[in-house]
Amino acid sequence: MADADHAGWAGRSVIRVVPPARPRKLAKVPFVELADGRLQGVVSSGSDIERVYVSSIASGTHAYHCSTNNNRPCGGLRGAPCKHLEALADEAVVQYGIDRVARYLRADVAAEADSGAELLAGLDARHEPTPAAVVFSRFLRHLSYLEVPATTTPLPELHWFPATGAGR
Amino acid sequence: MLATQLAALTGTAPTGLADALDLVAGLDAALTRGLARVGEEDAAALAALAAALATTPLGDAVTEAVGKIVAGSVTEEHLAVLAGARAALLGAGQDALLGQFDAALGRSRSPWTPASPAIPAETAPPRAGARAWLHEVAVAGWLGVDHELVAAAGTPVEAALAVPASRRLAVLLDGFAAELRACVPVAALPQPPVRRWGDLWARAMLLAQDATPAADAGEPVSGRLLPLGVDVHEHATAVQVQVHAILEPADGGPPRLVRTAVGAAKVDTIVGPAVWRLLGAYPVLRQALAQRRGLTVTDLPARGADLLWRDDRARPDEPVDPFAAARVLLPSAVAVAGAPLDRHPAVIAEPVLVEGHTVHVDGDEVSLALDGHRIEVAVDRLPACGPLTPALVAASTACLGLLRWDGGRWLLQPLGVRATVKRKPVDAHAGDWADGVTDARVAKAEAKAGDAVAVLTERAGRLLRR
């Protein structure tokens, strides 16, 4: 969902429809997104620099899962969300704001809630395995943008996408 | 800009503009509901569009396309014609608005010189995939777009991004699809951005045509480049820094109003001053912006007002005060009309200098007034990668900016301001942090957050190509 309660959107060409991500530290959770009906992302392993965990929480059902990118279930899932899911929720709240995350997950959160832990606490969550491959390949696709060469070709279409001070 | 010039600009809208925009709105309403089954109201709007263009070279094609679409046969060719019709109306709108601007400000503008005739490219896969997706979206309408249809944009975006010649299409489609993804279901929006999505869809449809003119090499130009300011564009996966400048040609001749752009792909978590780190390939340009220097350029290819940046053909020159450069050179600088297919009121970006104004702040809205004639400031367009803030604009005694037109009115987008802060004059320009943040407080916050580009590059190096 975008912040669409602006008046006068209908007759304007240049508006920031998707609010920009708010800055956050990426070292622990390099990738978070609200897509495919899930809050999903990738969490770096604290012990092995080569390993990452793929964590997700489904919109609506609130089914959660966490595994390595090779589909080995996370050892931290013992009837409750693991620390990777907590980190994912925390960083999602920083990046998108708790309202946007809660709205996407269709979750009820207390009015004063502002952390991932409070978001998770408000879910009637249960564990349900989901394949990690889709999320992991989306992460790789995400990273591949950084390998696209810079360009000096003018892109006039970007006049529709002004940089804003939001998130400053 | 003088008070009389502002008065002439904001006095009356160009004749016919409102009618043209009404026709566009009719088409946009049809695109909102989708072209799968065109209702009576949308059929009437499409017929009005065809009637308005009947005497133009597009006339027959639009009449035929509208007839077929209303009868239920929606092909990519028909949609391309609709996109062309929309672009023609808005292109004429831009012409009228720029004509009004040039008359009000006394700016001279040389016409666009056509490039060598377009050679139709062979059917390139990225374009065919993009056309197919745009066709599906138009048939479904904004209201009918679902997650599956949005996700289907991924393949054409990836294909287009892999080919430098289709970069414009790739960047546009990616930004458009991301908006639709964030807004599904569109019916839940109180007011969908229908003009905007019509713009993005139509522009993408035109860029996805195989006959899209290939960019020519351009004419080489040399001389002294005096930057006026930096306009920053970004969406989740792209950033572009467009420098507006005055070129003093080495071979004499009047100063030229030009611009040059450098851009990079990015991801949504790279925001604020970090975007400059993606432009590491252009150190000469970045340093010139950060140090407010002129540049000596040799044989930069120019297409109209656009100089194609080559960092190795530029070297730093003397310091330049952008306000002084604008005051002295802007009134006599010659502008160039844009490429015909690129015309649209939203791409109007005319450098102007406003001085001796009063500032009016009303909630989040800021406007500047010259002798009682007001212009609204686009305070939402102050980029987070630079030092400009609404407070600085409110404290300004001089403002160098771009005149824009959107939502039925002229707007001023500040690129640099001279302000009085704690009784001292302060200059702030959008490109000040091009070579690193110079504000201690912001730099500290940046350092605390860590280097997003470095973290993701490390992850990419470790996880990609496995």
XYZ file of C-alpha atoms in Angstrom:
634
model
C 0.000 0.000 0.000
C 1.143 3.489 -0.698
C 0.323 6.648 1.165
C -2.476 7.521 -1.158
C -4.611 9.808 0.927
C -3.250 12.834 -0.903
C -5.810 15.071 -2.502
C -5.305 16.006 -6.129
C -3.414 12.899 -7.224
C -5.685 12.395 -10.195
C -4.458 15.399 -12.170
C -0.770 15.233 -11.311
C 2.044 13.604 -13.253
C 4.828 13.866 -10.717
C 4.209 12.434 -7.272
C 6.093 9.968 -5.160
C 3.565 7.120 -5.050
C 5.841 4.644 -3.257
C 7.385 6.201 -0.166
C 11.170 5.762 -0.228
C 12.690 3.216 2.132
C 13.945 4.711 5.368
C 17.678 4.297 5.906
C 18.742 1.323 8.015
C 21.792 -0.797 8.755
C 22.068 -3.615 6.252
C 24.807 -5.767 7.801
C 22.490 -8.149 9.668
C 19.472 -8.126 7.356
C 20.609 -7.181 3.849
C 17.210 -7.749 2.230
C 13.631 -7.090 3.317
C 10.567 -6.819 1.122
C 6.801 -6.836 1.164
C 6.058 -9.004 -1.858
C 4.368 -12.219 -2.978
C 1.925 -11.863 -0.081
C 4.695 -12.133 2.507
C 7.058 -10.100 4.582
C 10.211 -11.851 3.499
C 13.911 -11.340 3.527
C 17.399 -12.599 4.021
C 19.269 -12.571 7.326
C 23.031 -13.008 7.496
C 24.224 -15.803 9.778
C 25.946 -14.512 12.879
C 28.515 -17.317 12.846
C 29.216 -18.189 9.214
C 29.861 -15.414 6.704
C 28.999 -17.765 3.817
C 25.566 -18.644 5.203
C 22.308 -16.727 5.041
C 18.849 -17.484 6.372
C 15.662 -16.936 4.427
C 12.830 -15.825 6.688
C 9.208 -15.054 5.912
C 5.843 -14.264 7.448
C 2.725 -14.670 5.324
C 0.121 -11.941 5.016
C -3.235 -12.942 6.496
C -2.366 -16.412 7.860
C 0.817 -15.165 9.583
C 2.486 -18.516 8.897
C 6.208 -18.100 9.422
C 9.276 -19.982 8.322
C 13.016 -19.712 8.475
C 15.610 -21.880 6.767
C 19.015 -21.632 5.183
C 19.024 -20.815 1.491
C 19.578 -24.572 0.952
C 16.267 -25.297 2.691
C 17.777 -26.609 5.932
C 15.323 -25.580 8.636
C 16.586 -23.051 11.110
C 17.502 -24.670 14.442
C 16.070 -21.697 16.291
C 12.466 -22.495 15.353
C 11.164 -24.226 18.458
C 7.468 -23.475 18.443
C 8.103 -19.757 18.165
C 9.740 -17.345 15.713
C 13.562 -17.532 15.809
C 15.945 -14.636 16.218
C 16.226 -14.324 12.427
C 12.485 -13.667 12.148
C 12.764 -11.148 14.944
C 15.591 -9.388 13.112
C 13.553 -9.455 9.899
C 10.541 -7.876 11.623
C 12.718 -5.255 13.318
C 14.363 -4.190 10.099
C 11.080 -4.200 8.170
C 9.666 -1.811 10.741
C 12.678 0.487 10.300
C 12.527 0.355 6.503
C 8.787 0.693 5.938
C 7.364 1.928 9.219
C 5.193 -0.324 11.381
C 1.920 0.854 9.851
C 2.851 -0.235 6.356
C 4.159 -3.621 7.535
C 1.109 -4.290 9.721
C -1.236 -3.292 6.924
C 0.509 -5.623 4.489
C 0.474 -8.552 6.933
C -3.090 -7.713 7.964
C -1.913 -7.726 11.548
C -3.304 -5.879 14.543
C -0.718 -3.951 16.478
C -1.123 -1.715 19.480
C -1.322 1.964 18.611
C 1.948 2.752 20.378
C 3.821 -0.285 18.993
C 7.005 0.641 17.143
C 9.225 -2.449 17.107
C 9.434 -5.763 15.290
C 9.048 -7.631 18.594
C 5.742 -5.890 19.277
C 4.650 -6.664 15.722
C 5.445 -10.373 16.160
C 3.753 -10.438 19.565
C 0.515 -9.285 17.946
C 0.461 -12.134 15.434
C -1.380 -15.403 15.914
C 1.601 -17.012 14.280
C 2.328 -20.652 13.503
C 5.106 -22.427 11.725
C 4.574 -23.629 8.161
C 7.509 -24.551 5.913
C 7.809 -22.626 2.651
C 10.532 -23.049 0.047
C 13.409 -20.623 0.398
C 14.323 -20.683 -3.280
C 11.862 -18.022 -4.458
C 12.902 -15.488 -1.847
C 16.577 -16.257 -2.266
C 16.415 -15.825 -6.012
C 14.614 -12.505 -5.517
C 17.486 -11.479 -3.250
C 20.036 -12.430 -5.887
C 18.038 -10.489 -8.456
C 18.042 -7.530 -6.035
C 21.837 -7.753 -5.661
C 22.315 -7.996 -9.410
C 21.163 -4.361 -9.777
C 24.496 -3.360 -8.271
C 26.263 -5.017 -11.182
C 24.401 -3.042 -13.850
C 26.867 -0.514 -15.277
C 26.341 3.198 -14.628
C 25.091 5.221 -17.580
C 25.467 8.663 -19.112
C 22.458 8.201 -21.386
C 19.902 10.784 -20.289
C 16.793 9.087 -18.908
C 14.034 11.685 -19.405
C 11.465 9.344 -17.870
C 13.093 9.800 -14.474
C 11.615 13.313 -14.382
C 8.502 11.468 -13.219
C 10.500 10.120 -10.263
C 11.968 13.040 -8.317
C 14.258 12.416 -5.355
C 12.548 13.685 -2.235
C 13.552 14.642 1.238
C 11.260 12.010 2.741
C 13.201 9.622 4.941
C 15.775 12.339 5.636
C 13.269 36.322 -12.750
C 11.451 39.636 -12.457
C 8.029 40.223 -10.963
C 6.641 41.159 -14.377
C 8.006 37.925 -15.829
C 6.421 35.858 -13.075
C 3.150 37.716 -13.591
C 3.227 36.981 -17.327
C 3.989 33.331 -16.647
C 1.319 32.666 -14.056
C -1.352 34.965 -15.474
C -3.343 32.876 -17.902
C -2.968 29.280 -19.029
C -2.182 28.713 -22.706
C -5.224 28.490 -24.975
C -6.392 24.943 -25.600
C -4.357 23.358 -22.825
C -7.377 22.597 -20.657
C -9.174 21.002 -23.641
C -6.157 18.841 -24.424
C -5.915 17.724 -20.815
C -9.639 16.864 -20.814
C -9.080 14.543 -23.765
C -6.147 12.957 -21.948
C -8.293 12.529 -18.836
C -10.909 10.709 -20.910
C -8.327 8.249 -22.194
C -6.902 7.844 -18.678
C -10.334 6.977 -17.314
C -10.655 4.275 -19.991
C -7.216 2.914 -19.050
C -8.253 2.891 -15.404
C -11.272 0.694 -16.110
C -9.437 -1.348 -18.732
C -10.025 -1.811 -22.438
C -11.341 -5.389 -22.255
C -14.910 -4.099 -22.416
C -15.199 -0.413 -23.213
C -18.311 1.161 -21.682
C -20.340 3.991 -23.183
C -18.583 6.769 -21.307
C -15.121 5.531 -22.274
C -16.215 4.930 -25.871
C -17.341 8.556 -26.052
C -14.030 9.754 -24.600
C -12.060 7.705 -27.116
C -14.235 9.011 -29.956
C -13.589 12.567 -28.783
C -9.868 11.855 -28.822
C -10.081 10.550 -32.378
C -12.139 13.554 -33.454
C -9.671 16.008 -31.943
C -6.768 14.434 -33.809
C -8.703 13.862 -37.050
C -6.948 16.630 -38.982
C -3.451 15.628 -37.829
C -1.156 13.066 -39.486
C -2.231 10.633 -36.751
C -5.923 11.116 -37.627
C -6.665 8.008 -39.678
C -4.651 5.723 -37.442
C -6.358 6.984 -34.268
C -9.822 6.711 -35.794
C -9.155 3.129 -36.838
C -7.566 2.145 -33.522
C -10.418 3.638 -31.495
C -12.994 1.912 -33.676
C -11.346 -1.463 -33.242
C -10.778 -1.062 -29.512
C -14.383 -0.040 -28.866
C -15.494 -3.047 -30.942
C -13.433 -5.283 -28.648
C -10.301 -5.895 -30.700
C -7.353 -4.549 -28.715
C -4.020 -5.193 -30.395
C -0.563 -3.895 -29.494
C -0.634 -1.781 -32.675
C -3.890 -0.096 -31.630
C -2.471 0.609 -28.191
C 0.692 2.078 -29.681
C -1.495 4.481 -31.665
C -3.413 5.463 -28.510
C -0.111 6.069 -26.718
C 1.036 8.162 -29.664
C -2.165 10.199 -29.620
C -1.774 10.872 -25.921
C 1.872 11.848 -26.385
C 0.966 14.189 -29.246
C -1.581 16.044 -27.096
C 0.765 16.382 -24.149
C 3.664 17.265 -26.442
C 1.570 20.111 -27.811
C 0.808 21.034 -24.210
C 4.514 21.264 -23.464
C 5.084 23.381 -26.573
C 2.390 25.803 -25.454
C 3.700 26.021 -21.890
C 7.313 26.479 -22.969
C 6.173 29.086 -25.468
C 4.497 30.923 -22.618
C 7.640 30.572 -20.507
C 9.962 31.780 -23.266
C 7.730 34.770 -23.976
C 7.491 35.671 -20.296
C 11.219 35.296 -19.532
C 12.559 36.374 -22.919
C 14.445 33.092 -23.305
C 15.527 32.214 -26.812
C 15.254 28.601 -27.842
C 16.678 27.009 -30.936
C 14.625 24.284 -32.607
C 15.375 20.584 -32.303
C 17.476 19.350 -35.192
C 16.295 15.957 -36.354
C 18.821 13.158 -36.204
C 19.430 10.928 -39.180
C 16.278 8.963 -40.036
C 15.542 6.101 -37.686
C 16.533 2.703 -38.904
C 13.899 0.235 -37.709
C 15.674 -2.163 -35.403
C 15.165 -5.868 -35.715
C 12.571 -7.123 -33.292
C 14.447 -6.990 -30.022
C 13.181 -9.442 -27.402
C 13.087 -6.912 -24.520
C 10.758 -4.670 -26.451
C 8.381 -7.424 -27.522
C 8.061 -8.660 -23.934
C 7.460 -5.143 -22.673
C 4.775 -4.510 -25.305
C 2.998 -7.710 -24.381
C 2.987 -6.762 -20.702
C 1.780 -3.205 -21.413
C -0.967 -4.683 -23.560
C -2.132 -6.936 -20.730
C -2.087 -4.043 -18.290
C -4.155 -1.821 -20.594
C -6.694 -4.572 -21.162
C -7.001 -5.224 -17.416
C -7.002 -1.517 -16.506
C -5.367 -0.138 -13.372
C -8.358 -1.441 -11.424
C -7.903 -4.937 -12.780
C -4.179 -5.271 -12.105
C -3.361 -8.070 -9.666
C -0.138 -9.335 -8.069
C 0.357 -11.917 -10.788
C 0.196 -9.332 -13.573
C 2.564 -7.017 -11.714
C 5.032 -9.857 -11.165
C 4.945 -10.578 -14.911
C 6.801 -7.304 -15.492
C 9.927 -8.875 -13.999
C 10.969 -10.735 -17.133
C 10.740 -7.802 -19.590
C 12.444 -5.500 -17.073
C 15.333 -7.897 -16.630
C 15.671 -8.403 -20.380
C 15.575 -4.665 -21.093
C 18.068 -3.857 -18.355
C 20.580 -6.270 -19.877
C 20.713 -4.258 -23.117
C 22.127 -0.704 -22.849
C 19.995 0.459 -25.787
C 16.803 -0.280 -23.847
C 17.898 1.246 -20.527
C 15.240 3.959 -20.674
C 12.506 1.382 -21.155
C 13.905 -0.840 -18.380
C 14.123 1.959 -15.825
C 10.650 3.226 -16.657
C 8.968 -0.198 -16.570
C 10.655 -1.071 -13.285
C 9.484 2.131 -11.632
C 5.957 1.782 -13.025
C 5.620 -1.874 -11.998
C 6.884 -1.105 -8.483
C 4.129 1.493 -8.085
C 1.443 -0.852 -9.272
C 2.803 -3.542 -6.895
C 2.609 -1.132 -3.967
C -0.934 -0.084 -4.906
C -2.625 -3.428 -5.647
C -5.588 -3.629 -5.212
C -5.960 -0.255 -6.906
C -9.682 -0.148 -6.102
C -8.710 0.360 -2.446
C -6.948 3.651 -3.256
C -9.039 6.736 -2.534
C -7.708 8.383 -5.677
C -5.461 6.425 -8.050
C -2.800 8.550 -9.789
C -4.474 8.123 -13.170
C -2.746 10.952 -15.052
C 0.627 9.729 -13.843
C 0.026 6.080 -14.707
C -1.345 7.095 -18.093
C 1.892 9.039 -18.640
C 4.104 6.137 -17.600
C 2.143 3.565 -19.577
C 2.052 5.654 -22.766
C 5.729 6.575 -22.572
C 6.678 2.932 -22.010
C 4.521 1.861 -24.947
C 6.334 4.321 -27.220
C 9.781 3.307 -25.957
C 8.828 -0.335 -26.543
C 8.258 0.237 -30.275
C 10.881 -1.252 -32.546
C 10.859 1.938 -34.632
C 12.027 4.006 -31.645
C 14.799 6.140 -33.126
C 18.238 4.910 -32.198
C 20.199 7.586 -30.422
C 22.671 9.246 -32.776
C 26.258 10.011 -31.784
C 25.654 13.726 -31.360
C 27.720 16.797 -32.314
C 30.971 17.278 -30.395
C 31.121 20.471 -28.317
C 33.961 22.058 -26.362
C 34.175 24.954 -23.975
C 33.724 26.013 -20.391
C 30.867 24.418 -18.465
C 29.434 26.405 -15.564
C 27.129 24.247 -13.407
C 23.974 25.994 -12.215
C 22.546 23.180 -10.149
C 21.736 19.533 -9.736
C 18.364 17.844 -10.185
C 18.207 14.377 -8.630
C 15.797 11.670 -9.737
C 15.314 8.299 -8.124
C 13.049 5.341 -7.683
C 13.757 2.077 -5.892
C 16.158 0.749 -8.525
C 17.513 3.816 -10.319
C 19.119 7.146 -9.580
C 19.992 9.945 -11.985
C 21.827 13.177 -11.323
C 21.103 15.773 -13.975
C 23.363 18.817 -13.960
C 21.947 22.010 -15.475
C 24.734 24.216 -16.722
C 25.747 26.985 -19.061
C 28.237 26.127 -21.771
C 30.477 28.896 -23.059
C 31.469 27.417 -26.409
C 35.197 27.401 -27.144
C 34.513 28.697 -30.649
C 32.704 31.773 -29.360
C 29.011 32.170 -29.926
C 26.328 32.807 -27.310
C 26.277 30.812 -24.061
C 24.151 27.663 -24.285
C 21.809 26.300 -21.666
C 22.720 22.618 -21.436
C 22.449 19.654 -19.107
C 24.270 16.428 -18.563
C 23.172 13.336 -16.707
C 24.870 10.453 -14.962
C 22.890 7.563 -13.537
C 23.191 4.198 -11.871
C 21.100 1.207 -10.965
C 20.496 0.790 -7.251
C 18.255 -0.947 -4.740
C 15.639 0.550 -2.451
C 17.833 0.460 0.670
C 20.447 2.760 -0.885
C 19.018 6.185 -0.096
C 20.118 9.677 0.849
C 23.764 10.719 0.400
C 24.740 7.063 -0.247
C 23.509 7.400 -3.841
C 26.583 9.486 -4.693
C 28.731 6.420 -4.001
C 27.055 4.685 -6.933
C 28.484 7.347 -9.244
C 32.124 6.552 -8.538
C 32.863 6.370 -12.269
C 32.540 10.165 -12.565
C 35.027 11.686 -10.079
C 35.726 14.826 -12.123
C 32.051 15.736 -12.297
C 31.407 14.890 -8.632
C 34.349 16.953 -7.412
C 33.382 19.912 -9.582
C 29.891 19.843 -8.082
C 31.126 19.461 -4.520
C 33.706 22.243 -4.914
C 31.383 24.430 -7.032
C 33.853 24.591 -9.877
C 33.501 25.081 -13.583
C 34.735 22.419 -15.989
C 36.612 22.593 -19.237
C 35.125 20.048 -21.620
C 36.568 18.852 -24.903
C 34.523 17.128 -27.597
C 31.578 16.099 -25.446
C 28.859 14.684 -27.697
C 25.765 16.915 -27.606
C 22.232 15.976 -28.604
C 20.085 19.078 -28.381
C 20.550 20.430 -24.862
C 21.916 17.118 -23.583
C 25.669 16.705 -23.299
C 26.645 13.048 -23.030
C 29.006 13.054 -20.089
C 32.543 11.652 -20.476
C 34.569 12.123 -17.342
C 37.836 11.717 -19.273
C 36.977 14.652 -21.530
C 36.537 17.089 -18.663
C 38.938 18.754 -16.279
C 38.257 21.022 -13.333
C 38.362 24.767 -13.900
C 38.076 27.880 -11.692
C 35.506 28.056 -8.873
C 32.110 29.267 -10.077
C 29.393 30.847 -7.973
C 26.202 29.416 -9.486
C 24.229 32.511 -8.455
C 26.676 34.817 -10.223
C 26.750 32.585 -13.305
C 22.945 32.608 -13.434
C 22.717 36.356 -12.877
C 25.186 37.180 -15.627
C 24.675 34.459 -18.220
C 21.170 33.057 -17.851
C 19.362 36.008 -19.469
C 21.325 35.634 -22.724
C 21.781 31.837 -22.727
C 20.170 29.992 -25.617
C 18.034 26.958 -24.806
C 17.253 24.077 -27.177
C 13.900 22.429 -27.747
C 13.691 18.803 -26.625
C 13.361 15.723 -28.826
C 9.812 15.532 -30.222
C 8.944 12.168 -28.667
C 10.250 13.250 -25.258
C 7.958 16.271 -24.977
C 5.556 16.373 -22.035
C 4.734 19.103 -19.498
C 6.333 16.968 -16.760
C 9.792 17.225 -18.340
C 9.795 21.028 -18.367
C 12.766 21.994 -16.188
C 13.865 25.557 -16.919
C 16.609 27.116 -14.795
C 15.672 30.473 -13.265
C 17.106 32.732 -10.598
C 14.732 34.315 -8.087
C 16.053 37.147 -5.933
C 14.549 39.903 -3.847
C 11.531 37.785 -3.023
C 9.452 37.435 0.079
C 8.771 33.967 1.503
C 5.346 32.773 2.545
C 5.035 29.632 4.655
C 1.643 28.060 5.220
C 1.905 24.696 6.955
C 3.961 22.443 4.671
C 3.546 24.812 1.741
C 6.161 27.381 0.872
C 5.788 30.010 -1.811
C 7.973 32.849 -2.992
C 6.509 36.187 -4.029
C 7.918 38.887 -6.262
C 5.978 42.115 -5.935
C 2.872 40.217 -4.868
C 3.086 37.568 -7.611
C 3.481 34.170 -6.030
C 4.991 30.896 -7.128
C 4.669 27.709 -5.104
C 7.903 25.956 -4.153
C 8.090 22.211 -4.773
C 9.444 21.560 -1.279
C 8.808 17.830 -1.737
C 11.552 17.844 -4.378
C 14.466 18.684 -2.076
C 16.594 15.538 -2.318
C 17.814 13.766 0.813
C 21.260 13.394 -0.813
C 21.930 17.119 -0.441
C 21.746 19.873 2.182
C 18.609 21.685 0.966
C 15.702 21.725 3.411
C 12.354 23.514 3.509
C 13.737 25.634 6.364
C 16.627 26.848 4.213
C 14.230 27.713 1.402
C 12.068 29.590 3.880
C 15.135 31.571 4.983
C 16.287 32.236 1.412
C 17.269 35.570 -0.053
C 18.112 34.043 -3.439
C 16.920 30.812 -5.016
C 18.291 29.151 -8.114
C 15.840 26.562 -9.320
C 13.935 24.848 -12.072
C 10.551 26.019 -13.211
C 8.242 23.043 -13.469
C 4.641 22.606 -14.458
C 2.350 20.022 -12.882
C -1.185 19.745 -11.592
C -2.275 22.832 -13.529
C 0.274 25.275 -12.121
C 3.870 26.421 -12.328
C 6.161 25.353 -9.510
C 9.692 26.309 -8.483
C 12.029 23.426 -7.632
C 15.026 24.821 -5.717
C 18.476 23.597 -6.796
C 20.402 26.019 -4.630
C 19.605 28.750 -2.130
C 21.369 31.634 -0.471
C 19.848 31.959 2.961
C 20.372 33.848 6.134
C 20.971 31.488 9.042
C 21.802 32.987 12.448
C 22.321 36.338 10.681
C 25.009 34.879 8.433
C 24.669 34.222 4.695
C 24.776 30.518 3.828
C 24.877 28.992 0.347
C 23.501 25.469 -0.073
C 23.279 23.533 -3.319
C 21.794 20.118 -4.048
C 25.160 18.836 -5.311
C 27.205 19.973 -2.305
C 27.591 16.426 -0.977
C 28.549 14.893 -4.324
C 32.014 14.034 -3.024
C 31.020 13.279 0.563
C 28.699 14.725 3.190
C 29.979 18.043 4.516
C 27.417 18.444 7.307
C 28.847 16.963 10.530
C 25.470 15.893 11.924
C 24.375 14.129 8.734
C 27.831 12.586 8.264
C 27.640 11.120 11.761
C 24.223 9.612 11.086
C 25.571 8.197 7.823
C 28.580 6.656 9.552
C 26.330 5.118 12.201
C 24.098 3.481 9.596
C 27.119 2.000 7.818
C 27.910 1.868 4.147
C 24.899 0.283 2.439
C 26.665 0.089 -0.903
C 29.679 -1.698 0.610
C 27.534 -4.201 2.551
C 25.463 -5.134 -0.479
C 28.483 -5.286 -2.765
C 30.143 -7.701 -0.325
C 26.999 -9.838 -0.244
C 26.774 -9.764 -4.031
C 30.414 -10.778 -4.379
C 29.887 -13.715 -2.077
C 26.487 -14.958 -3.201
C 26.170 -14.174 -6.912
C 27.699 -16.432 -9.609
C 27.417 -19.610 -7.575
